[in-house]
Coordinates of C-alpha atoms and ligand atoms in Angstrom, one line a residue:
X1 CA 92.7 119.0 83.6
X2 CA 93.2 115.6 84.7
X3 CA 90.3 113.4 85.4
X4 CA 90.4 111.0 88.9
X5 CA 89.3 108.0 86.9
X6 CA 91.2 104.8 85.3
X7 CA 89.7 103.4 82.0
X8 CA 90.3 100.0 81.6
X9 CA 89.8 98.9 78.3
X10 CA 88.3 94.7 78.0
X11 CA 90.2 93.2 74.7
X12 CA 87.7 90.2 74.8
X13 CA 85.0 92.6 74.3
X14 CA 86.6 96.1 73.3
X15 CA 84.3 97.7 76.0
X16 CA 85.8 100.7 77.6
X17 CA 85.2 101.3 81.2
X18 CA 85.7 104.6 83.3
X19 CA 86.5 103.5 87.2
X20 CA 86.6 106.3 89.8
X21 CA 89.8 106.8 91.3
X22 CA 89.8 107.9 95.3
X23 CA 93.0 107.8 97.1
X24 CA 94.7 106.1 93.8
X25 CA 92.8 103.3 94.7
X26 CA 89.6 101.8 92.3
X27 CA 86.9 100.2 94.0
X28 CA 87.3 96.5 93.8
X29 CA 83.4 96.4 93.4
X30 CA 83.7 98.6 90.2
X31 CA 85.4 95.6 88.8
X32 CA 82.3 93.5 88.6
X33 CA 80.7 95.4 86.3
X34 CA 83.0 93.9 83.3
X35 CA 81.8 90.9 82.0
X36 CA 81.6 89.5 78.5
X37 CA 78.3 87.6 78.7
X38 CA 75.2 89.5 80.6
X39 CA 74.6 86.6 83.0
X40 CA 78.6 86.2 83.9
X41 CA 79.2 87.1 87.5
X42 CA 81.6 90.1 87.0
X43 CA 85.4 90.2 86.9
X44 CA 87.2 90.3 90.5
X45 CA 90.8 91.2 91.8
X46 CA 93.0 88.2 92.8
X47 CA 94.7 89.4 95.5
X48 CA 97.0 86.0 97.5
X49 CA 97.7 87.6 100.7
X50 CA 96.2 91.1 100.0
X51 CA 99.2 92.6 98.9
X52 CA 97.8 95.5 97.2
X53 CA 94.2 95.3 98.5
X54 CA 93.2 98.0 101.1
X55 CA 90.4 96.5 103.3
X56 CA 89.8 99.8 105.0
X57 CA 90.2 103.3 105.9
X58 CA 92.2 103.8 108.5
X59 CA 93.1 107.1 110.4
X60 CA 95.5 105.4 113.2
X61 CA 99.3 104.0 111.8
X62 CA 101.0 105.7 108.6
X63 CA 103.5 103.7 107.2
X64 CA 105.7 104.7 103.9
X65 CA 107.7 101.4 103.5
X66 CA 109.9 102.9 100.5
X67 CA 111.5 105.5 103.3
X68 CA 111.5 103.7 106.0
X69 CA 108.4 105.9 108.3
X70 CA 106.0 104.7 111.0
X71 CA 103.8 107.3 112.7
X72 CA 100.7 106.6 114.9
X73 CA 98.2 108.9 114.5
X74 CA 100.9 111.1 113.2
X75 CA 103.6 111.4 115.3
X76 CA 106.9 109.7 114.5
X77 CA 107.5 106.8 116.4
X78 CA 111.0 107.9 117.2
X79 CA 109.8 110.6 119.3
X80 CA 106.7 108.0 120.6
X81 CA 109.4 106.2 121.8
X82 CA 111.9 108.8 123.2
X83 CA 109.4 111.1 125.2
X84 CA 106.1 108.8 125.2
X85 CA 105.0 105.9 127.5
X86 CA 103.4 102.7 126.5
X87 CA 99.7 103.9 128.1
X88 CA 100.1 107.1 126.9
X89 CA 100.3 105.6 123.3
X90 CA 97.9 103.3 123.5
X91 CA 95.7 106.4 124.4
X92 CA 96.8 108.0 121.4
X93 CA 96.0 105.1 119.3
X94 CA 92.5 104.2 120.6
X95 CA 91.3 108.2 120.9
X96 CA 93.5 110.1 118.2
X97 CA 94.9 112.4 119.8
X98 CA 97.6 112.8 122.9
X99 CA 95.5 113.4 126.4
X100 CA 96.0 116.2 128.9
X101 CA 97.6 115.1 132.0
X102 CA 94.3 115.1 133.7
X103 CA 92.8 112.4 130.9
X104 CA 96.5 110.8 131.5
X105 CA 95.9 110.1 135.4
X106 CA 92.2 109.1 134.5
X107 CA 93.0 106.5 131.6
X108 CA 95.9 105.0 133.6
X109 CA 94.2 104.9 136.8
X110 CA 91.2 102.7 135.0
X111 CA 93.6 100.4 133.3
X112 CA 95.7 99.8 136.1
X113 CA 91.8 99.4 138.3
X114 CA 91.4 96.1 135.7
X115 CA 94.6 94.6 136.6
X116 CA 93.4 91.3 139.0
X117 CA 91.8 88.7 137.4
X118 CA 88.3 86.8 138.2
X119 CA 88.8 83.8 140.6
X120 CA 87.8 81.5 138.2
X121 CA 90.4 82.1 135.4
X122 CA 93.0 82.1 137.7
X123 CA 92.3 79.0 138.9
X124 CA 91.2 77.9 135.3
X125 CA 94.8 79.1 134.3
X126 CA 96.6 76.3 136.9
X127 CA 95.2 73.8 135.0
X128 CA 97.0 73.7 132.1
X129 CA 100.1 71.4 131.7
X130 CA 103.5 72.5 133.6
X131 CA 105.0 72.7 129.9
X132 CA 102.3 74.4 128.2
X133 CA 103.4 77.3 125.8
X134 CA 102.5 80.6 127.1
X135 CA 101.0 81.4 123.8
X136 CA 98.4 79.0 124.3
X137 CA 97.7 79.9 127.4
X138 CA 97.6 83.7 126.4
X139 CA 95.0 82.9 123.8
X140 CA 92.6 80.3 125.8
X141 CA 93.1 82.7 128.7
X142 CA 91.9 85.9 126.4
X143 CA 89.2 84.1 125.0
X144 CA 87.8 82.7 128.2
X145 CA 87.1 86.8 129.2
X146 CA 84.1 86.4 127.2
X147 CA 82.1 84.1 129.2
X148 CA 83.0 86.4 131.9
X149 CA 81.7 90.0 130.4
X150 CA 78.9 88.7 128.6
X151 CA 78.0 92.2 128.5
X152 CA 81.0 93.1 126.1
X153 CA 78.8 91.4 123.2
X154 CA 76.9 94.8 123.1
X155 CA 79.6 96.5 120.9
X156 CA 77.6 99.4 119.5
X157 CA 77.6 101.0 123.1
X158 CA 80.3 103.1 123.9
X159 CA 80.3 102.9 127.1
X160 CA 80.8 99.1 127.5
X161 CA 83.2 99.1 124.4
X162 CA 86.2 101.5 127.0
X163 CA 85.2 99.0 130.2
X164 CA 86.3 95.8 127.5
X165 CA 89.3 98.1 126.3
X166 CA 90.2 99.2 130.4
X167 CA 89.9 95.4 131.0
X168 CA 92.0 93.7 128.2
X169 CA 94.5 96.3 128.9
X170 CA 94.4 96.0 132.4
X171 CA 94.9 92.3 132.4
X172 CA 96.6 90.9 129.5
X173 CA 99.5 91.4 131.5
X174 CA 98.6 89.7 134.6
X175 CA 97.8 87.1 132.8
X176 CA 101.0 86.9 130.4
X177 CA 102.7 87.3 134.1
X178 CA 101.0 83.8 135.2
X179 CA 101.5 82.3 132.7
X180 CA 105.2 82.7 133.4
X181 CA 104.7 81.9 136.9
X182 CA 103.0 78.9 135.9
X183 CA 105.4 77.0 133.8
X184 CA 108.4 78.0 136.7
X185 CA 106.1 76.3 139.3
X186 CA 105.9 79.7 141.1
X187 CA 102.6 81.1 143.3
X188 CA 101.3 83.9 140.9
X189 CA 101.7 87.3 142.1
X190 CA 99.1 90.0 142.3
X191 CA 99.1 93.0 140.7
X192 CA 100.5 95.8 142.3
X193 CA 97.8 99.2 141.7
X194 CA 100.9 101.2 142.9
X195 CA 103.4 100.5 140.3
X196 CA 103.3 101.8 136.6
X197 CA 101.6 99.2 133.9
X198 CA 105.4 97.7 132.9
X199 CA 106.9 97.8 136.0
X200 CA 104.0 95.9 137.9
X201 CA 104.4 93.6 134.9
X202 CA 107.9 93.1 135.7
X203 CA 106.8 93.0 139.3
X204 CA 104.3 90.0 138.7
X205 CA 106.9 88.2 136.7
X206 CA 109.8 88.7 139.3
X207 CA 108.6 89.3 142.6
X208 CA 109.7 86.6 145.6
X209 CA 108.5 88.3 148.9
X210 CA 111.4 90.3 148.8
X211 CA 111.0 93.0 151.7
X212 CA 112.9 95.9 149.9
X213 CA 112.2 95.1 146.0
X214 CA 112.7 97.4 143.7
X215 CA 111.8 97.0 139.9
X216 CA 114.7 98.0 137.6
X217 CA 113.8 101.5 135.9
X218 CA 116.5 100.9 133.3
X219 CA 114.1 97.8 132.6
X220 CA 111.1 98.8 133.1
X221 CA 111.6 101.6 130.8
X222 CA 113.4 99.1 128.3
X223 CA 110.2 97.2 127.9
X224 CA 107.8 100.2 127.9
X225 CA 109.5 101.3 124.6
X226 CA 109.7 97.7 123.0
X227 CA 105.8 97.9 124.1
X228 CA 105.5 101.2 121.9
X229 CA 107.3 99.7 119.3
X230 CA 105.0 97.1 119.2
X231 CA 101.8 98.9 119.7
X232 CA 100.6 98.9 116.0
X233 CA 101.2 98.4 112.6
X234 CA 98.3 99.2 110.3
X235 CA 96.8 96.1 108.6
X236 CA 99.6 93.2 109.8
X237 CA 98.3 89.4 109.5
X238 CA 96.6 89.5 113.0
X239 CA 95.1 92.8 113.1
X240 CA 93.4 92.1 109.8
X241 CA 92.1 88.7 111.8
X242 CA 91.1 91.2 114.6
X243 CA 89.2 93.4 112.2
X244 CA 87.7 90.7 110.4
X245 CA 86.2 88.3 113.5
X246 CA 85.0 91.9 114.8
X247 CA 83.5 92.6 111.6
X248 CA 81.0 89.6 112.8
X249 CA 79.9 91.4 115.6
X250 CA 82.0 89.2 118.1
X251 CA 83.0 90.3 121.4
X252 CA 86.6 92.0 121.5
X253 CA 87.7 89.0 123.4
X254 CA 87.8 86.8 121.2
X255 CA 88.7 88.4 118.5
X256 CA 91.8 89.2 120.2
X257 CA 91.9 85.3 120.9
X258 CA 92.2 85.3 117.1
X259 CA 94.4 88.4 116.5
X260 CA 96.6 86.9 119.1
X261 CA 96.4 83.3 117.1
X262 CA 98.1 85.0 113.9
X263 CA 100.6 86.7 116.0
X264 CA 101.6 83.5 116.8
X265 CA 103.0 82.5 113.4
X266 CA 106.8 82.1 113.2
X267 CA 106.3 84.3 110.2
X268 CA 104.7 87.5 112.6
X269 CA 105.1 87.1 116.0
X270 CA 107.3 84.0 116.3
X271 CA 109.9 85.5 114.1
X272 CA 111.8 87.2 117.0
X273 CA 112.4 83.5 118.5
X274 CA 113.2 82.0 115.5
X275 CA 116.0 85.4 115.0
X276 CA 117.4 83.7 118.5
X277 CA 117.1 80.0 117.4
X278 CA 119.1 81.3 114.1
X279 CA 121.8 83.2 115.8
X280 CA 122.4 80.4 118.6
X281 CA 122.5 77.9 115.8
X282 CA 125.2 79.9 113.8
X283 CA 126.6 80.7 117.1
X284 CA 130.0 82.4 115.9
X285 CA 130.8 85.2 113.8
X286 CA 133.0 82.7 111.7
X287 CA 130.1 80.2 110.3
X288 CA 128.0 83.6 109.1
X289 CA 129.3 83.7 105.2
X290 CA 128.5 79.3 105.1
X291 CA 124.8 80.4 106.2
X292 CA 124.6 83.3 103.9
X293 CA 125.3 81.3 101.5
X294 CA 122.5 77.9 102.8
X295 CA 119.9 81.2 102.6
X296 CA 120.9 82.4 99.1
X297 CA 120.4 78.7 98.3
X298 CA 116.7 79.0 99.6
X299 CA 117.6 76.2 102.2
X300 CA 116.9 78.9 104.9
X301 CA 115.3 82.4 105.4
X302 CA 117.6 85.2 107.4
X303 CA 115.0 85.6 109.9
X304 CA 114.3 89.3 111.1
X305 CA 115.2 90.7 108.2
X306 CA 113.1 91.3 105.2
X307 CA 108.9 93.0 105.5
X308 CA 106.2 92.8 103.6
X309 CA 105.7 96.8 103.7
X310 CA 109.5 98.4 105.2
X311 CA 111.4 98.1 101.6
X312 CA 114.0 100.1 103.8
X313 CA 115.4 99.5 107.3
X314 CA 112.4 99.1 109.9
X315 CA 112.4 102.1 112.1
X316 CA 111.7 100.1 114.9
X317 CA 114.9 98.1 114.0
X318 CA 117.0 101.0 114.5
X319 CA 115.5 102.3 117.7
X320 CA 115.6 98.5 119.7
X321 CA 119.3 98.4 117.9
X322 CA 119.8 101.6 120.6
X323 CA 117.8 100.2 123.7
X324 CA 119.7 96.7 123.4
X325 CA 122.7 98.7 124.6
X326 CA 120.8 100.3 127.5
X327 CA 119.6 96.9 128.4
X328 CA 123.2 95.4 128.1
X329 CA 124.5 98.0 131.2
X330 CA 122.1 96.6 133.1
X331 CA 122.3 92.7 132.2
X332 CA 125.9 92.4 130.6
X333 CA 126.4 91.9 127.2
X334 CA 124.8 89.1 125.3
X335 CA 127.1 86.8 123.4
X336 CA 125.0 86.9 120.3
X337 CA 124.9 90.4 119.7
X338 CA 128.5 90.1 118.0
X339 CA 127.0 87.5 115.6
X340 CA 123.7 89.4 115.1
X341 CA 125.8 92.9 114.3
X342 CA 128.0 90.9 111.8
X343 CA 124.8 89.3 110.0
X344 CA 123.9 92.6 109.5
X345 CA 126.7 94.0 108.1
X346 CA 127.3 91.5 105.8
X347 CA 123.8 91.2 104.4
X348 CA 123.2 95.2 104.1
X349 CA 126.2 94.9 101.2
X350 CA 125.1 91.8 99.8
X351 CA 123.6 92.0 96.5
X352 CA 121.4 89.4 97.2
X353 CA 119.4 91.0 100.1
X354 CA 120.2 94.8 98.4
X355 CA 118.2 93.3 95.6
X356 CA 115.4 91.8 97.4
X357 CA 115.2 95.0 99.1
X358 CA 115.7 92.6 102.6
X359 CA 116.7 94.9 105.4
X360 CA 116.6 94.4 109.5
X361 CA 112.8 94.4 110.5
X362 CA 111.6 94.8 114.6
X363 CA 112.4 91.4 115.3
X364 CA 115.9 91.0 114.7
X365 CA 117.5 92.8 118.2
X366 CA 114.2 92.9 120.3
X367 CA 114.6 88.6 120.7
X368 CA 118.6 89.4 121.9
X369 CA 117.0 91.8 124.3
X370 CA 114.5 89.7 125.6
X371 CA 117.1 87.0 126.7
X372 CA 119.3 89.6 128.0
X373 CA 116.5 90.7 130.4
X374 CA 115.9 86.6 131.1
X375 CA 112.7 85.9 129.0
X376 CA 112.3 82.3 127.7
X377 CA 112.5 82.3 124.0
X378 CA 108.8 81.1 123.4
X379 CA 107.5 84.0 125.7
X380 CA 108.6 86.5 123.4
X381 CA 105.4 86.7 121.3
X382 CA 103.4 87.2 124.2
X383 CA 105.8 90.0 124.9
X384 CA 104.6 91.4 121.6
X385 CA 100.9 90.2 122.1
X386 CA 100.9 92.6 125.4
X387 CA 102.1 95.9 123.0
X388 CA 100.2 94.8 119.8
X389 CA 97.1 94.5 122.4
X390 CA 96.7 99.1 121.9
X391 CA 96.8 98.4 118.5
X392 CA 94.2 96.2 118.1
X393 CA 91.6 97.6 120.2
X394 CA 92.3 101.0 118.1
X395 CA 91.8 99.5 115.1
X396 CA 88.7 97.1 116.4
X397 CA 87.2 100.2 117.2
X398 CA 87.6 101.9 114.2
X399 CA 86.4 99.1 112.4
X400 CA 82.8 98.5 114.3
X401 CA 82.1 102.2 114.4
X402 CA 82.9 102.4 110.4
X403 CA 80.0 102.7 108.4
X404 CA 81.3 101.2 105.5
X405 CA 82.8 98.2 106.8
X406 CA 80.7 95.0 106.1
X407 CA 81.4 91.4 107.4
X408 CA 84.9 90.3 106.5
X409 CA 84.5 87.8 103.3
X410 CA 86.7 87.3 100.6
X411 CA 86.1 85.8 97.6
X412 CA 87.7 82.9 95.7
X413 CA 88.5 81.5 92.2
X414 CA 87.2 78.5 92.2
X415 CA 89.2 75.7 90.2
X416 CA 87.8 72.2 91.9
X417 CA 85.6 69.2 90.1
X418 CA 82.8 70.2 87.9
X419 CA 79.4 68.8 89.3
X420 CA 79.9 64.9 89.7
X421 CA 77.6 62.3 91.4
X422 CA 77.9 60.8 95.0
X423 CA 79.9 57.1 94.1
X424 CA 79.2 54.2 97.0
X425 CA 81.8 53.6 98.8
X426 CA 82.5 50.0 97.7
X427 CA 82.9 51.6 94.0
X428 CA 85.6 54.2 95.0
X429 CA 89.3 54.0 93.7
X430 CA 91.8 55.2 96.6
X431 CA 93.6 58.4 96.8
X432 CA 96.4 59.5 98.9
X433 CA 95.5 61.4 102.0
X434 CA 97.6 64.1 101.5
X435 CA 96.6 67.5 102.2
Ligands
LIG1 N1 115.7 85.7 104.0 C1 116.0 85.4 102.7 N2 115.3 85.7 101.6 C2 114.1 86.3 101.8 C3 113.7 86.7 103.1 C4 114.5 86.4 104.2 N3 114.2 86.7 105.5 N4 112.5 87.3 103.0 C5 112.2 87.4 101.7 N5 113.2 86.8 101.0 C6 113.3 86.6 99.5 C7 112.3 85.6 99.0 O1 113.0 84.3 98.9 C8 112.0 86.1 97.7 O2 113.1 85.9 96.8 P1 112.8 85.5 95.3 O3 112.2 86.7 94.7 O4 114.2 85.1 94.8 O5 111.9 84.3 95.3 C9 111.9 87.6 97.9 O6 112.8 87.9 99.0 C10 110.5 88.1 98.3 O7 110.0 87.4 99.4 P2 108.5 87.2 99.7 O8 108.4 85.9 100.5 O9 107.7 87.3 98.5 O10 108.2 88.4 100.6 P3 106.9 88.6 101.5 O11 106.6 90.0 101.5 O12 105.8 87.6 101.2 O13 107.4 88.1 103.0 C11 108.2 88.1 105.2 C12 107.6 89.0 104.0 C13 107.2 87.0 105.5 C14 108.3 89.0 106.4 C15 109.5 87.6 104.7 O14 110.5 88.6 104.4 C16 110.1 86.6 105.8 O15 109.8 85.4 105.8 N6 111.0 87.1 106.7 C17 111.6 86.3 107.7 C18 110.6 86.2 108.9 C19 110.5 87.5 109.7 O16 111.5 88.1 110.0 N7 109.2 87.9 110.0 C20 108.9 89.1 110.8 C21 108.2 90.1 110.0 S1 108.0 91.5 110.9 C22 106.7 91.2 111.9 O17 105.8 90.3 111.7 C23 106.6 91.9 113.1

């Protein structure tokens, strides 16, 4: 019979060791015990990026990148996204299983009871520059909850930790809405308790005292799938930073402040803008083999395509690929769709992307969409922020109430100076400042 262990065999010593196996995974920490003198400190895993290093157990998002399969708590996100709605989900993510209709009405009613805002950070919102990127404004705003719910530092209560989750969901949007309003130089808009979580969203965003105003349910419905879409990942750059400032004991707040920070990146969040900066800057089917060409040269990267995990079409890719169309009834077409459809054909049959294994990810149609429905290009990652938000409080839950998680701390192969001695300033040789 087979034995669940790995032995690992150290040629500068020719000890053999026998490491448990659980989950075809070894325990980094089993590592340590191989060392060639007694006194070294142990051998580690070097690990750039944590490519292969699982920093949890996780019971929320399965993903199998070889095949191309995202489920949350194990139902397929196509039929999440073709029977489910965004609350719903994030319901699913945060308790683990689907609710009855009666803990339906109950979860959405509390959510959509946390929509207004506090005074104070509505007015502390208006103070930010006309031109100020709603990311920034997303983050400072999210992290400024914490002064308000002081109470939300008690995470081991369960109690408290649903009222932070209720609020965060509740008002991310409201706040993502002023944020727009803001930076147009229009009065905010109030929530609207009557209206579903992405319509009033819509509402916040759109409404201008109309008397009969209607929010578009083609739309609405649009963005509560790209919301599902959106809602989790497993262990992506910012929900590892979510999971890892929560693993200090801070407040969800600002941890999301920092999840939302990492979401930022052009390489996570910011991709789907830089997808729309890329196709408006190739702009016409006809310059598409020249910029193949500038990114098989490295001078470029085909944003939206290519994942650290999908090694296969995204999923997600497939199902906004559908929705855009939906959209496009409601919005006309958009001009770049033509160059984005041709991109893709060309680099699904190029052996230089078949290779690489480089296929469309969730951010290569959800930016067209976004325009279509009249989003600025750098509010798109708050458009993901406000999906990824279910996500994160799933997994920040999961992580506090884990009994094997310890504070978040890496370590490091250390390759500075040796020990040297302080030298006075007037005896120093310059060095370039470059860092
Ligand atoms: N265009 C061209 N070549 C690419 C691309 C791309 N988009 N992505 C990877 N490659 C190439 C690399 O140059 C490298 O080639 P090489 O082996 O000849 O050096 C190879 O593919 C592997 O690339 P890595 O950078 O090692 O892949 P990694 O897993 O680190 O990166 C990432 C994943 C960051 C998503 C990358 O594919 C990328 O930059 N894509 C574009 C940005 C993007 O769309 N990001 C959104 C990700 S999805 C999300 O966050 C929701």
């Amino acid at each position: 019979m087979s034995k669940e262990t790995l032995t690992a065999i150290d040629n500068r010593t020719g000890k053999e060791y026998e490491l448990p196996i659980e989950h075809d995974t070894i325990r980094a920490m089993d590592l340590r015990q191989i060392r060639v003198e007694p006194e070294d400190f142990g051998m580690m895993s070097y690990d750039p990026g944590y490519a292969n290093t699982a920093s949890c157990k996780s019971r929320i998002t399965f993903i199998d990148g070889e095949k191309g399969i995202l489920r949350y708590r194990g139902y397929p996100i196509e039929q999440l996204a073709e029977q489910s709605t965004f609350l719903e989900v994030a319901y699913l993510l945060i308790f683990g299983e689907l609710p009855t209709q009666d803990q339906l009405d109950y979860w959405v009613y509390r959510v959509l009871r946390h929509t207004y805002l506090h005074e104070n950070l509505t007015e502390m919102l208006k103070t930010f520059r006309y031109d100020a990127h709603p990311m920034g404004i997303l983050i400072s705003a999210t992290a400024a909850m914490s002064t308000f719910y002081p109470e939300s530092r008690n995470i081991d209560d369960p109690d408290v930790r649903l009222k932070q989750i209720w609020r965060l969901l509740g008002k991310l949007p409201t706040v993502a809405a002023f944020a727009y309003r803001h930076r147009i130089g229009r009065p905010y808009v109030y929530p609207n308790s009557e209206l579903g979580y992405t319509e009033n969203f819509l509402y916040m965003l759109d409404y201008m005292g109309q008397s009969k105003y209607e929010v578009n349910p083609v739309l609405a419905r649009a963005l509560d799938v790209l919301f599902i879409l959106h809602a989790d990942h497993e262990q992506n750059c910012s929900t590892s930073t979510m999971r890892a400032i929560s693993s200090s004991r801070a407040d969800p707040y600002v941890a999301m402040a920092g999840a939302q920070a990492a979401l930022f990146g052009p390489l996570h969040g910011g991709a789907n803008e830089a997808v729309l900066r890329m196709l408006m800057e190739i702009g016409d089917v006809a310059h598409i083999p020249a910029y193949i060409e500038r990114v098989k040269r490295k001078e470029v990267r085909l944003m939206g395509f290519g994942h650290r995990v999908y090694k296969n079409y995204d999923p997600r890719a497939k199902i906004i690929k559908r929705l855009a169309y939906e959209v496009f009834e409601v919005t006309g077409m958009n001009p770049l769709l033509d160059v984005a459809l041709e991109l893709e054909q060309i680099a699904l049959h190029d052996d230089y992307f078949l290779e690489r294994k480089l296929y469309p990810n969730v951010d290569f149609y959800s930016g067209i969409i976004y325009q279509a429905m009249g989003f600025p290009m750098d509010y798109f990652p708050v458009l993901f922020a406000l999906g990824r938000a279910a996500g994160w409080l799933a997994q920040w839950v999961e992580q506090i109430t884990d009994p094997e998680q310890r504070i978040a701390r890496p370590r490091q192969i250390y390759l500075g100076p040796e020990r040297r001695d302080y030298v006075p300033v007037d005896q120093r040789q310059p060095v370039a400042m470059a860092c």
